[in-house]
Coordinates of C-alpha atoms (C1' of nucleotides) in Angstrom, one line a residue:
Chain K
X1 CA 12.2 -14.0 0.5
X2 CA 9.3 -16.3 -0.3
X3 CA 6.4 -14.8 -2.6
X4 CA 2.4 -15.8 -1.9
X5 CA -0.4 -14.8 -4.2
X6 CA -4.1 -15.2 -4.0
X7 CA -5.0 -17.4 -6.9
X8 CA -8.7 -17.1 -8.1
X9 CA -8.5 -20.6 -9.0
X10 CA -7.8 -21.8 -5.3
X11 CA -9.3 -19.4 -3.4
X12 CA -6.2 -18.8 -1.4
X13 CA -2.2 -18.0 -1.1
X14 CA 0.0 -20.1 -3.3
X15 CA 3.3 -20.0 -2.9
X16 CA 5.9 -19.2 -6.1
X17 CA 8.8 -21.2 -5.8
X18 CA 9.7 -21.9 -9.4
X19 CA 13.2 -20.0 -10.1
X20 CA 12.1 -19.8 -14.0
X21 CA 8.7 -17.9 -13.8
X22 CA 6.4 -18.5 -17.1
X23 CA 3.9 -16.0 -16.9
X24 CA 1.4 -15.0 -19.1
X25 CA -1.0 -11.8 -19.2
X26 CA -4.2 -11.2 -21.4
X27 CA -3.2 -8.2 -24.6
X28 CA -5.3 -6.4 -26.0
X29 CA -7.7 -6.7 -28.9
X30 CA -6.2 -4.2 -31.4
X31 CA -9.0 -2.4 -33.0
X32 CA -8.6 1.3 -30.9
X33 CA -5.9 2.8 -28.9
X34 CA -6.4 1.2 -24.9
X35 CA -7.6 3.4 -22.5
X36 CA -6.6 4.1 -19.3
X37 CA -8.1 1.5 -17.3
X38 CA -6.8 -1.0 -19.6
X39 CA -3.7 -0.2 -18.6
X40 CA -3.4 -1.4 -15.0
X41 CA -3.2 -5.6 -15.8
X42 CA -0.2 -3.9 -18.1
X43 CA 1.9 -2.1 -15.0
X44 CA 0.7 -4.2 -12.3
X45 CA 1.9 -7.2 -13.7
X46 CA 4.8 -6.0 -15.1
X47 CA 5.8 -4.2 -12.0
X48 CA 5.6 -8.3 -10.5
X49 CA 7.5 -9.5 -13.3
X50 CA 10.2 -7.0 -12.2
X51 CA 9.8 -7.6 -8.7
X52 CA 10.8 -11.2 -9.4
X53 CA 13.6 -10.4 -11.7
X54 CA 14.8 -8.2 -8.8
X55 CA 14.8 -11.4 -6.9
X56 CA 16.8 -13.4 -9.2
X57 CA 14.6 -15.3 -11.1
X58 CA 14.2 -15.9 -14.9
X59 CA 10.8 -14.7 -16.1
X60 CA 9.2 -15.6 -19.4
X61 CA 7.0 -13.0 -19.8
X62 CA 4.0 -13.5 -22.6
X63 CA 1.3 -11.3 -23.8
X64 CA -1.2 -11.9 -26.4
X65 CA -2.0 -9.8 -28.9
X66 CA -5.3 -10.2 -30.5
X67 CA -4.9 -9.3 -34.2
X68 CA -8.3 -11.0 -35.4
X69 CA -11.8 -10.7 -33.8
X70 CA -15.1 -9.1 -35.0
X71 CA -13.9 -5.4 -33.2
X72 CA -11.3 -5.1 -35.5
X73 CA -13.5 -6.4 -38.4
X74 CA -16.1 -4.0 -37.5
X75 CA -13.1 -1.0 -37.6
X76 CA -12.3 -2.0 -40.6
X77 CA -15.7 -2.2 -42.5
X78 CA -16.0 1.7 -40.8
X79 CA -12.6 2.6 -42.5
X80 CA -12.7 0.5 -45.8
X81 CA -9.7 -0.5 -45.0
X82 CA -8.6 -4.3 -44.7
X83 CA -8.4 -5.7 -40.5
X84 CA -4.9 -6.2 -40.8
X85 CA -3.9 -2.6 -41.4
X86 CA -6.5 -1.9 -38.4
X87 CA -4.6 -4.2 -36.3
X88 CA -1.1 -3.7 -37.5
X89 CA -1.9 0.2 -36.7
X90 CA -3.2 -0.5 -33.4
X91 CA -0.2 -3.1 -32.9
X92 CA 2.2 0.0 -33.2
X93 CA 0.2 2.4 -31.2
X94 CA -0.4 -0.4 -28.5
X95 CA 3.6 -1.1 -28.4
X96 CA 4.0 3.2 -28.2
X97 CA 1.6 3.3 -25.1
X98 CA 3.8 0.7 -23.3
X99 CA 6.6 2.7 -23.7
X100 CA 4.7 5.6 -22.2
X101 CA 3.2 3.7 -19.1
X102 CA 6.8 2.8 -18.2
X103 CA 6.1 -0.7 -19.1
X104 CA 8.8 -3.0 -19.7
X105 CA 8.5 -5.2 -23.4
X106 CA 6.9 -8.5 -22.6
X107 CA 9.8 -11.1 -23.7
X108 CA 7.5 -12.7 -26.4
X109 CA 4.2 -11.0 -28.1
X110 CA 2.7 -13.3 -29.9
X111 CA 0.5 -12.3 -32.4
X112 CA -3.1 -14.9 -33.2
X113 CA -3.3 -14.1 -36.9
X114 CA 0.3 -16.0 -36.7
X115 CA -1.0 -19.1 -34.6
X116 CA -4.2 -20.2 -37.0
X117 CA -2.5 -23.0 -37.6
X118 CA -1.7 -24.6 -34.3
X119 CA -4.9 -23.5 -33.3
X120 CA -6.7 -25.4 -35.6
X121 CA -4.3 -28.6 -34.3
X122 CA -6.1 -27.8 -30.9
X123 CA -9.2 -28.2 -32.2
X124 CA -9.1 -31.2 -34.5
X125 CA -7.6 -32.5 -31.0
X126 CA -10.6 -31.4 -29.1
X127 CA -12.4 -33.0 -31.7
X128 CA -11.1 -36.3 -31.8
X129 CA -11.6 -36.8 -27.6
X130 CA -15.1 -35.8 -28.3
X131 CA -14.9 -32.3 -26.4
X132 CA -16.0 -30.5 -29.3
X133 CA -18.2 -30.5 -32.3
X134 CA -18.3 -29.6 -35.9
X135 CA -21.9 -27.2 -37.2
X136 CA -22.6 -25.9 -40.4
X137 CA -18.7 -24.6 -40.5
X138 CA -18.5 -23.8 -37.0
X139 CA -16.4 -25.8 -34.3
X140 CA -17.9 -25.6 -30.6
X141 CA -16.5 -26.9 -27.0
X142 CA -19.3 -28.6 -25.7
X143 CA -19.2 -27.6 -21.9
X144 CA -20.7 -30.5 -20.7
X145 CA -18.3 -33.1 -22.0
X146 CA -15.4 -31.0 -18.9
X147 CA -16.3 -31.8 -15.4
X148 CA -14.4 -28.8 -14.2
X149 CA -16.2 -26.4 -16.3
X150 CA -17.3 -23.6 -13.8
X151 CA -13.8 -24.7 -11.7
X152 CA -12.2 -20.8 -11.9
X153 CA -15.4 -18.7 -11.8
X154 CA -17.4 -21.0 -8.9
X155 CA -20.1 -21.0 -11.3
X156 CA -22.7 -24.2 -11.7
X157 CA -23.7 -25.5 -15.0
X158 CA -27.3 -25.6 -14.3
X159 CA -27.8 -22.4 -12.7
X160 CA -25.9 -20.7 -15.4
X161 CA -28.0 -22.3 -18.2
X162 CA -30.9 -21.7 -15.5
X163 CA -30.1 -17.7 -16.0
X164 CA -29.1 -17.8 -19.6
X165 CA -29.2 -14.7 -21.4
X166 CA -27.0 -16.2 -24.0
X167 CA -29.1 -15.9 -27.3
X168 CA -30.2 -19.5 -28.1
X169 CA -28.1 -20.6 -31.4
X170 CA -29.5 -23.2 -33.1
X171 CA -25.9 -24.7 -34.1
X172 CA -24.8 -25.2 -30.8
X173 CA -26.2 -28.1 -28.7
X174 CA -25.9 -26.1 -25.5
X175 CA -26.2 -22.4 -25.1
X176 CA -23.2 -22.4 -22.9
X177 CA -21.3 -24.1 -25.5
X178 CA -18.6 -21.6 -27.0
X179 CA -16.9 -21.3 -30.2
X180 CA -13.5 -22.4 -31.2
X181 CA -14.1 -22.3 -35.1
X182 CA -16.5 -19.8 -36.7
X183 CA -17.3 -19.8 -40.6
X184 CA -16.2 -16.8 -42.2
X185 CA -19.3 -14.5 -43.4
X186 CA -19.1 -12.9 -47.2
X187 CA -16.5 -10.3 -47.0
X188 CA -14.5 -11.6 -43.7
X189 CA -11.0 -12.5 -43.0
X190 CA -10.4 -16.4 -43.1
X191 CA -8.1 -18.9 -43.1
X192 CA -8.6 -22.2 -44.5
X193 CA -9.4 -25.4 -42.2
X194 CA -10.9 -28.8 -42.1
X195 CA -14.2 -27.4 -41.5
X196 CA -14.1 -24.7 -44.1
X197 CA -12.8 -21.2 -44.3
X198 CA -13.6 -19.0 -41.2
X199 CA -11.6 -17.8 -38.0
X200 CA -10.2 -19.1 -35.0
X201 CA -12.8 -17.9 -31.4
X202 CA -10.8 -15.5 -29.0
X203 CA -10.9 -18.4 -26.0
X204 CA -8.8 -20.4 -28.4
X205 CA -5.6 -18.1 -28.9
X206 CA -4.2 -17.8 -25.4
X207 CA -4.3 -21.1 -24.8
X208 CA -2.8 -21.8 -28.1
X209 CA -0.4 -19.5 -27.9
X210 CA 1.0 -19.7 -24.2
X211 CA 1.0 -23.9 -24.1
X212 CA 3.1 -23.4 -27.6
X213 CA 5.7 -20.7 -26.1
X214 CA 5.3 -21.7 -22.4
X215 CA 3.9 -25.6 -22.0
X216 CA 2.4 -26.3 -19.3
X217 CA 1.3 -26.1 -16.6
X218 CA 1.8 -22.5 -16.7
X219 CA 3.4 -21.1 -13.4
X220 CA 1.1 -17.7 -13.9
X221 CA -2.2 -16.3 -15.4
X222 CA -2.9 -12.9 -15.3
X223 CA -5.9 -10.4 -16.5
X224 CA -8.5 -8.3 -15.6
X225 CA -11.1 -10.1 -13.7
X226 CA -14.0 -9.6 -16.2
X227 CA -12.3 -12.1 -17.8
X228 CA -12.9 -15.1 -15.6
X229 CA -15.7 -15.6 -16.8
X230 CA -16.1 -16.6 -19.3
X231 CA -13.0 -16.4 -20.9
X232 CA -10.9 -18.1 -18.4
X233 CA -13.1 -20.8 -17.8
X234 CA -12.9 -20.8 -21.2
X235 CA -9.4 -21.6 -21.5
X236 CA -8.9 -24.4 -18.6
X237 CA -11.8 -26.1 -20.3
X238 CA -10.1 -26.1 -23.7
X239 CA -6.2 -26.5 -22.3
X240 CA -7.2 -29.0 -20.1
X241 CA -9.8 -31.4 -21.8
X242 CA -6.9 -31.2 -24.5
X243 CA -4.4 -32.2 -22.5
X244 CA -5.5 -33.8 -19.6
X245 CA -3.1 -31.8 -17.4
X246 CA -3.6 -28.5 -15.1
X247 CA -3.1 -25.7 -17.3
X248 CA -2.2 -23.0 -15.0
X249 CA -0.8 -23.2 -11.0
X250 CA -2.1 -19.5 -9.8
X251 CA -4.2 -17.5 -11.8
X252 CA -4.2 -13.7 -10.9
X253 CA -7.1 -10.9 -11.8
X254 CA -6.4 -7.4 -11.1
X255 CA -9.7 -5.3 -10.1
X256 CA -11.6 -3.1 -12.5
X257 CA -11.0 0.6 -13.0
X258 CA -14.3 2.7 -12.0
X259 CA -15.2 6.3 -12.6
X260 CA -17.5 7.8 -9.8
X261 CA -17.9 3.6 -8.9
X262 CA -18.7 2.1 -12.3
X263 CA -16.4 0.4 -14.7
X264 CA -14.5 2.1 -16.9
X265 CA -15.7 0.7 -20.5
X266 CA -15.9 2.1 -23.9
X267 CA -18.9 0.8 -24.4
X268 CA -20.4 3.3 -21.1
X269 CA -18.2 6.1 -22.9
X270 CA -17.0 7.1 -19.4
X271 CA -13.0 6.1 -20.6
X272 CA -9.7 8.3 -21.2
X273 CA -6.9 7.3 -23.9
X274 CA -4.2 5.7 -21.1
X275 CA -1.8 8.5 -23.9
X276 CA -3.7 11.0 -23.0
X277 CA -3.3 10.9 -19.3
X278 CA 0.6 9.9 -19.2
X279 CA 0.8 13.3 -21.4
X280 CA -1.2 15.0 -18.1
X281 CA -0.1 13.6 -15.3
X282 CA 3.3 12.1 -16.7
X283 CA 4.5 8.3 -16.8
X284 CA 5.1 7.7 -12.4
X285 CA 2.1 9.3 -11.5
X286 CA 0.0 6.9 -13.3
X287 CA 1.9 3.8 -12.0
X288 CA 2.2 5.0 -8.5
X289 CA -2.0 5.8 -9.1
X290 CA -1.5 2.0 -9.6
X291 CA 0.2 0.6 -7.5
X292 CA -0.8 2.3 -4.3
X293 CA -4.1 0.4 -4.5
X294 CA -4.0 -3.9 -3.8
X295 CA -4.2 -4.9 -7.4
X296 CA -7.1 -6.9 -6.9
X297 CA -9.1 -3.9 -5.6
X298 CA -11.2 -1.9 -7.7
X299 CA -9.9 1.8 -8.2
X300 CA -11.5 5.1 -8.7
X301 CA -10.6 7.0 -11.4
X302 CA -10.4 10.9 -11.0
X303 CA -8.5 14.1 -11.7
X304 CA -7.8 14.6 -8.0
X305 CA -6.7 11.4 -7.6
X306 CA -4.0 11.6 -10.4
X307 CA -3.1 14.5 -9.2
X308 CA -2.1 13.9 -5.6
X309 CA -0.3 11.0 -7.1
X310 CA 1.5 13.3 -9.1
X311 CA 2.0 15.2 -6.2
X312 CA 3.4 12.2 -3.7
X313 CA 5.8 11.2 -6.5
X314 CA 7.3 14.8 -6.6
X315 CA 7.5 15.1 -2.7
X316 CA 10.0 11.7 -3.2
X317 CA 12.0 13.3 -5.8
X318 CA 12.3 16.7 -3.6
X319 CA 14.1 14.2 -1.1
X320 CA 16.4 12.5 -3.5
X321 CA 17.5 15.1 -5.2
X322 CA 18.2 17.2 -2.4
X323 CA 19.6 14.4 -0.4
X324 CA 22.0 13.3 -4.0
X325 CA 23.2 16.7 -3.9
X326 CA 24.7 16.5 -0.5
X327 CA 28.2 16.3 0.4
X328 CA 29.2 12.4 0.9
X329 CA 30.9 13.5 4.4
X330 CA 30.2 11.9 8.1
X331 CA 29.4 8.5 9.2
X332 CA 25.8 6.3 9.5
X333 CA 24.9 6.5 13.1
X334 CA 24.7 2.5 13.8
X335 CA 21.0 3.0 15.0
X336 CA 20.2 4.5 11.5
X337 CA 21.8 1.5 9.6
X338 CA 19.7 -0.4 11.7
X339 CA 16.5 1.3 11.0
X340 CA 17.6 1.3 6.8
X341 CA 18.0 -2.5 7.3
X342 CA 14.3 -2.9 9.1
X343 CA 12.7 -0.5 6.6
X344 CA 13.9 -2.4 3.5
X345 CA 13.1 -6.1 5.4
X346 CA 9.4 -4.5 6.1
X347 CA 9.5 -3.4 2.2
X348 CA 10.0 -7.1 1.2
X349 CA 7.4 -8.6 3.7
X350 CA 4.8 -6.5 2.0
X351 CA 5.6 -7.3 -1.9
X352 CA 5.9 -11.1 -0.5
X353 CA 2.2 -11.4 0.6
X354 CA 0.4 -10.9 -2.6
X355 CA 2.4 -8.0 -3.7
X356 CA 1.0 -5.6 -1.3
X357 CA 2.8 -2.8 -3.8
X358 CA 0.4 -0.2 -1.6
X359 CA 1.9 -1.3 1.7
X360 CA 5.9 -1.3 0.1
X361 CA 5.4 2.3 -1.4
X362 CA 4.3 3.2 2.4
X363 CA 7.1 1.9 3.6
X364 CA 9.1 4.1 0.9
X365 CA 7.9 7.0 2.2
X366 CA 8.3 6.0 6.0
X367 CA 12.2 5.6 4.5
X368 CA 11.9 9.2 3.3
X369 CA 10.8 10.3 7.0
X370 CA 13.0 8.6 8.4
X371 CA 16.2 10.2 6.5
X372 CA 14.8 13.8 6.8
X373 CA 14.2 13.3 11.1
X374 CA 17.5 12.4 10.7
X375 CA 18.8 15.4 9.1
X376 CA 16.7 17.5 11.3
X377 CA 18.3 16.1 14.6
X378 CA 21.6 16.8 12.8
X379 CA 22.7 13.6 11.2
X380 CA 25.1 13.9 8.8
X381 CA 24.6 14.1 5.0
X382 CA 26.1 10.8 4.6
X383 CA 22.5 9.1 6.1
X384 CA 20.4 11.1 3.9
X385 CA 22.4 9.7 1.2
X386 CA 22.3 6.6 1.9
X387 CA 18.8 6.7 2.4
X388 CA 18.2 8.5 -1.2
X389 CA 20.1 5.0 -2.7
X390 CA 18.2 2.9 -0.5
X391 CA 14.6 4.3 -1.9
X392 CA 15.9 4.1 -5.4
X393 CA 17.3 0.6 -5.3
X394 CA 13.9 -0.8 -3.5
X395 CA 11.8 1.6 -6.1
X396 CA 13.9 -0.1 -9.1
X397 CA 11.2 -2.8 -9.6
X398 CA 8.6 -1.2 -9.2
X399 CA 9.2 1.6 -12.2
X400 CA 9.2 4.5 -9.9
X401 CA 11.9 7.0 -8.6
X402 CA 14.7 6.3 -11.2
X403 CA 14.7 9.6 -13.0
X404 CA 17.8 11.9 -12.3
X405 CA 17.7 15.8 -11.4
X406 CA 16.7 17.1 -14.5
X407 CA 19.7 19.4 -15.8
X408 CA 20.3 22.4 -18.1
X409 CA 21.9 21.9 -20.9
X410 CA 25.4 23.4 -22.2
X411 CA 26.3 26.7 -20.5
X412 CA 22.9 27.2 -19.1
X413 CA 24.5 25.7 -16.2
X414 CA 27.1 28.3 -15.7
X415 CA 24.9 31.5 -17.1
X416 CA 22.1 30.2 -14.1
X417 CA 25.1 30.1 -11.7
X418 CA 26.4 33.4 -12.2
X419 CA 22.7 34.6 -12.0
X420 CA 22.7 33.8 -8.5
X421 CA 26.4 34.7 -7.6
X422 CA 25.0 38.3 -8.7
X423 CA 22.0 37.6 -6.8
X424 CA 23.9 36.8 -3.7
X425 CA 25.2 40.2 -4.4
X426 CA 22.5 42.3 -4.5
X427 CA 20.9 40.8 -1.5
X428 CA 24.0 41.3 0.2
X429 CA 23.7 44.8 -0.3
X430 CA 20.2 44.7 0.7
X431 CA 18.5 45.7 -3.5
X432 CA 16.3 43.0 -2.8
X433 CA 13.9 44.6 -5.8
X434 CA 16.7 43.6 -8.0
X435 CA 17.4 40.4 -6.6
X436 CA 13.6 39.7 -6.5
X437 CA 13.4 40.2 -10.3
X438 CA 15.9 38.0 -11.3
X439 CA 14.2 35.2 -9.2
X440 CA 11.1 36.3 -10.7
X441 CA 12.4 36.5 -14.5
X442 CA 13.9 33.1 -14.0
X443 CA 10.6 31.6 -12.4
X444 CA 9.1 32.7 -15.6
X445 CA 11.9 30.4 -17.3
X446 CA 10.8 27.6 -15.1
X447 CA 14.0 27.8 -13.2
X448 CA 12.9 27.9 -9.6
X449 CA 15.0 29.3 -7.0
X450 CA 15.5 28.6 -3.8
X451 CA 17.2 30.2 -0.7
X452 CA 18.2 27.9 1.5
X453 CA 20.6 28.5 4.7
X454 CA 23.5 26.5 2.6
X455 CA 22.8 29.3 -0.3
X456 CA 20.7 29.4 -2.8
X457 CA 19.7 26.3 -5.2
X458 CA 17.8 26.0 -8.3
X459 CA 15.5 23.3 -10.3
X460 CA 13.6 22.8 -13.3
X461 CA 10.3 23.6 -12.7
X462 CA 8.7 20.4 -11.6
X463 CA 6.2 18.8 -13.8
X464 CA 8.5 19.1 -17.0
X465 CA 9.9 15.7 -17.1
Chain D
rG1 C1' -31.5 -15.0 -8.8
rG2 C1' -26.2 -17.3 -8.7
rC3 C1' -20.9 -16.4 -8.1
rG4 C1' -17.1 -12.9 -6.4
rG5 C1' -15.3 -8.4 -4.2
rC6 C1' -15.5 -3.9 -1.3
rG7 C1' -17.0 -0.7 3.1
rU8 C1' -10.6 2.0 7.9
rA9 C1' -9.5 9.9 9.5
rG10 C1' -12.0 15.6 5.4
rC11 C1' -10.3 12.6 0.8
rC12 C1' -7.2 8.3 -1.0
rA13 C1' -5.3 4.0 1.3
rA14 C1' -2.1 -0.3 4.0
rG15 C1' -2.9 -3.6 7.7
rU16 C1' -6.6 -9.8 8.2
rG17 C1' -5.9 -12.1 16.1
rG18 C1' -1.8 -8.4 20.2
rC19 C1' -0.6 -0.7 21.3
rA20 C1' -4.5 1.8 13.8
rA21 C1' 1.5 2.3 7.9
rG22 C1' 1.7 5.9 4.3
rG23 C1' -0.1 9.8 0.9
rC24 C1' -3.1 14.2 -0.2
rG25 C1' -5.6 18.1 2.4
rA26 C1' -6.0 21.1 6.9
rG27 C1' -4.0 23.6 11.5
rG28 C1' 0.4 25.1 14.3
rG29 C1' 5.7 26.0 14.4
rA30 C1' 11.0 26.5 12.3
rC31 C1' 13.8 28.9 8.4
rU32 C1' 13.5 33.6 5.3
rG33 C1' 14.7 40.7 3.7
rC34 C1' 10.1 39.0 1.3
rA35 C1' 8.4 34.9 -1.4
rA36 C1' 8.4 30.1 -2.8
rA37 C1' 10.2 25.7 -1.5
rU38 C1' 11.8 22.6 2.4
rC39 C1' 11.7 20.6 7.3
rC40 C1' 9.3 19.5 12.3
rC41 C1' 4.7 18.7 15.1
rU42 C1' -0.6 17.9 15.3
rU43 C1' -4.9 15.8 12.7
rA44 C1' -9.0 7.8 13.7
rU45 C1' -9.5 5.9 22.2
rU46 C1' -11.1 3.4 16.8
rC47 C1' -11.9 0.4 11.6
rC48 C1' -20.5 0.3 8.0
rC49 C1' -24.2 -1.7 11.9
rC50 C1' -25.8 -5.7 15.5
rG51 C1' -24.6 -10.1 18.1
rG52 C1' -20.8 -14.1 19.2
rU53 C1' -15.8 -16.6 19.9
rU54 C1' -11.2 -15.0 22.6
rC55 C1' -7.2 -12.8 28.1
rG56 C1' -7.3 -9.8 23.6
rA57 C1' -11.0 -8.6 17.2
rA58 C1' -10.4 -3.6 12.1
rU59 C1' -8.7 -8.7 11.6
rC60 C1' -12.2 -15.0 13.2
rC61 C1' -17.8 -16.7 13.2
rG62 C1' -23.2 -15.6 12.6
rG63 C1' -26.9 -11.9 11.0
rG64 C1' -27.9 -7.2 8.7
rC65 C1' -27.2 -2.5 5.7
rG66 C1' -24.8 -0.1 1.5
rC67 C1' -21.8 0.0 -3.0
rC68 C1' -19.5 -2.5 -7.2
rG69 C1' -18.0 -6.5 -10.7
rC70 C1' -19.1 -11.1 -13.5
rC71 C1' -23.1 -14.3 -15.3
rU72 C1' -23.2 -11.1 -23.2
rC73 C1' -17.9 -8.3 -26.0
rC74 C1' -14.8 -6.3 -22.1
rA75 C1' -8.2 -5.4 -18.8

RNA sequence: GGCGGCGUAGCCAAGUGGCAAGGCGAGGGACUGCAAAUCCCUUAUUCCCCGGUUCGAAUCCGGGCGCCGCCUCCA
């Protein structure tokens, strides 16, 4: 099935037809750990990149990672300790929250510390086709010399000099003029250039780096969409001017993350370490919190609202593990089979208009309905089953409801299940205030019981994994 | 001020021209020794407001109102 994305750049749904997807997504700036609304451009666009692995197509998968810029200077001078062991820290922990937000590895992370020197390449080349200028040890794109500046963002030269709140610097010849070089200042990291020692300027890097490991154009752009402008812009101006071709075909921007309606920033103090709520609410309830909102969308942050995802998520795995525990006896009734086939067809329309994710997980649960009406008109277990795989093999790309029953270990098995064969007992005989302490004294364990008109089952509490 | 987005049930939220998905919550019921869990059913005659186009609009057009983002570092 076909995919369609809105792309910022055109304003409407572009098709994705390339089989080899190279797809790039703004890192972070490693100077703290991210917080949690950092984190969505990190599952939403990896849960895409798995969506179109799912479908059979190779994806080149590369995220930044900003290892040089005047946050991590800053750190450092706070520490006394040089940038790089501020960035090679936050490198580490950066790579650690991944893991915990269920995020797949991207396939290349380039670093910018280790791209100075193509960088610099860029900009002699800017230089020489007179897009930029050299002041005073700085190198800056001068804005005017790209007709497409403002292309991305819909944004007019003269209106945005008009409303300028840029401080005026008296090196650049336009305040909207960005820089690509800056001069190192006493006591700063700096690599040596044509221009003297200093530092690359963020815009530079990602074009740098993804033209190097990607070329162009690039069949995807992703990131948060505060960075369209200017950052973006930024980049099209430099990629482009360089090389005269379009630097990237669709260009996605995932919607803020608010708290009670205003962005989640460090700067407004009103964030949450992304560790610190996987630790809460665990790894799917966060990416289902995701991606049952349109991407582009912005999202409210909120206890409650981590928690009923934490509670939807549960209610699926109540149904597969129940349904994977059930004999594989009977046939399909054809008119399920049919109903599975529409269910997963409807799943597919929704990822394939701009990766409707919200939609698609509705339809997951409409599956789950579906298999438990059937059990209640007295289907057999065989359609519950199939059901169960049916959730987990749409689920698959989107990170979600892959986790098996969680199990005791060793004998615990066996000690739990003569537990309850001496439970069964008691009841029979009607000592229910012994059977009733058991149950409790095992709740207390976290092993919950459950009597059920097939006998009695057990789980791990819920919540532990 | 410019550019962009959002406004759908108590709450969250999908749907962008043909009978308003789904989740959470709430109410009722089934099951049960009790409990918990689970399951079933119900819960928007209507999609911020006002006009228009259309056989038909939550969806398209025009005009309001409200909220948010970007225009400075920002996912």
């Amino acid at each position: 099935m076909g995919l369609h994305l809105m792309s910022t750049l055109s304003r409407r749904m572009e098709e994705l037809t390339s089989d080899t997807v190279r797809m790039y997504v703004c890192g972070p700036t490693v100077y703290d750990l991210i917080h949690i609304g950092n984190a969505r451009p990190f599952i939403v666009f990896d849960a895409l990149r798995r969506y179109l692995e799912s479908q059979g197509r190779e994806v080149i998968y590369v995220q930044n990672i900003t290892d040089i810029e005047d946050k991590i200077i800053g750190r450092a001078r706070e520490e006394g300790v040089p940038a790089s062991e501020i960035a090679a820290r936050y490198t580490d922990e950066y790579f650690q929250d991944l893991e915990r937000l269920g995020v797949k590895r991207p396939t290349h992370s380039p670093k910018a510390t280790e791209y100075v020197g193509k960088m610099i390449e860029l900009i002699k080349v800017l230089i020489d086709k007179g897009h930029a200028y050299v002041a005073a040890g700085d190198v800056y794109f001068s804005v005017a010399s790209f007709p497409g500046y403002g292309k991305l963002s819909g944004k007019v030269l003269e209106e945005l000099e008009a409303g300028a709140r840029i401080a005026v610097d008296e090196k650049k010849r336009d305040p909207l003029d960005f820089a690509l070089w800056k001069a190192a200042k006493p006591g700063e990291p700096k690599w040596p250039s044509p221009w003297g020692e200093g530092r690359p300027g963020w815009h530079t890097e990602c074009v740098v780096m993804s033209m190097d490991i990607l070329g162009v154009p690039l069949d995807i752009h992703a990131g948060g969409n505060d960075l369209i402008f200017p950052h973006h812009e930024n980049e099209i101006a430099q990629a482009e001017a360089a090389t005269g071709k379009t630097f990237a075909r669709i260009w996605l921007h995932n919607g803020m993350l608010t708290v009670r309606g205003e962005k989640m920033a460090k700067s407004l103090g009103n964030f949450a370490y992304a560790r610190d709520v996987v630790a809460e609410y665990g790894t799917e309830a966060v990416r289902y919190f995701y991606l049952t909102r349109a991407y582009r969308k912005p999202l409210d942050f909120s206890d409650e609202a981590l928690r009923e995802a934490k509670k939807a998520v549960e209610g699926v795995y109540d149904f597969l593990w129940a349904a994977e525990a059930l004999p594989e006896e009977g046939e399909i009734p054809e008119g399920f089979s049919a109903e599975l086939a529409a269910l997963e067809e409807r799943f597919h329309v929704r990822l394939s208009e701009d990766f409707d994710t919200a939609g698609a997980i509705g339809v997951l649960q409409e599956l789950v309905g579906a298999a438990h009406r059937l059990r209640q008109g007295g289907g057999d277990p065989i359609g519950a089953r199939a059901a169960a795989a049916l959730v987990r093999r749409l689920a698959q790309p989107l990170g979600l409801f892959q986790r098996a029953r969680p199990r005791a270990e060793g004998r615990t098995e066996e000690l739990i299940g003569l537990l309850i064969e001496l439970r069964a007992a008691l009841r029979s005989q009607k000592n229910f205030a012994l059977a009733d302490r058991i149950r409790d004294r095992l709740s207390q364990l976290g092993i919950e019981l459950r009597d059920t008109p097939d006998g009695t089952t057990w789980t791990i509490r819920k919540g532990s994994g």
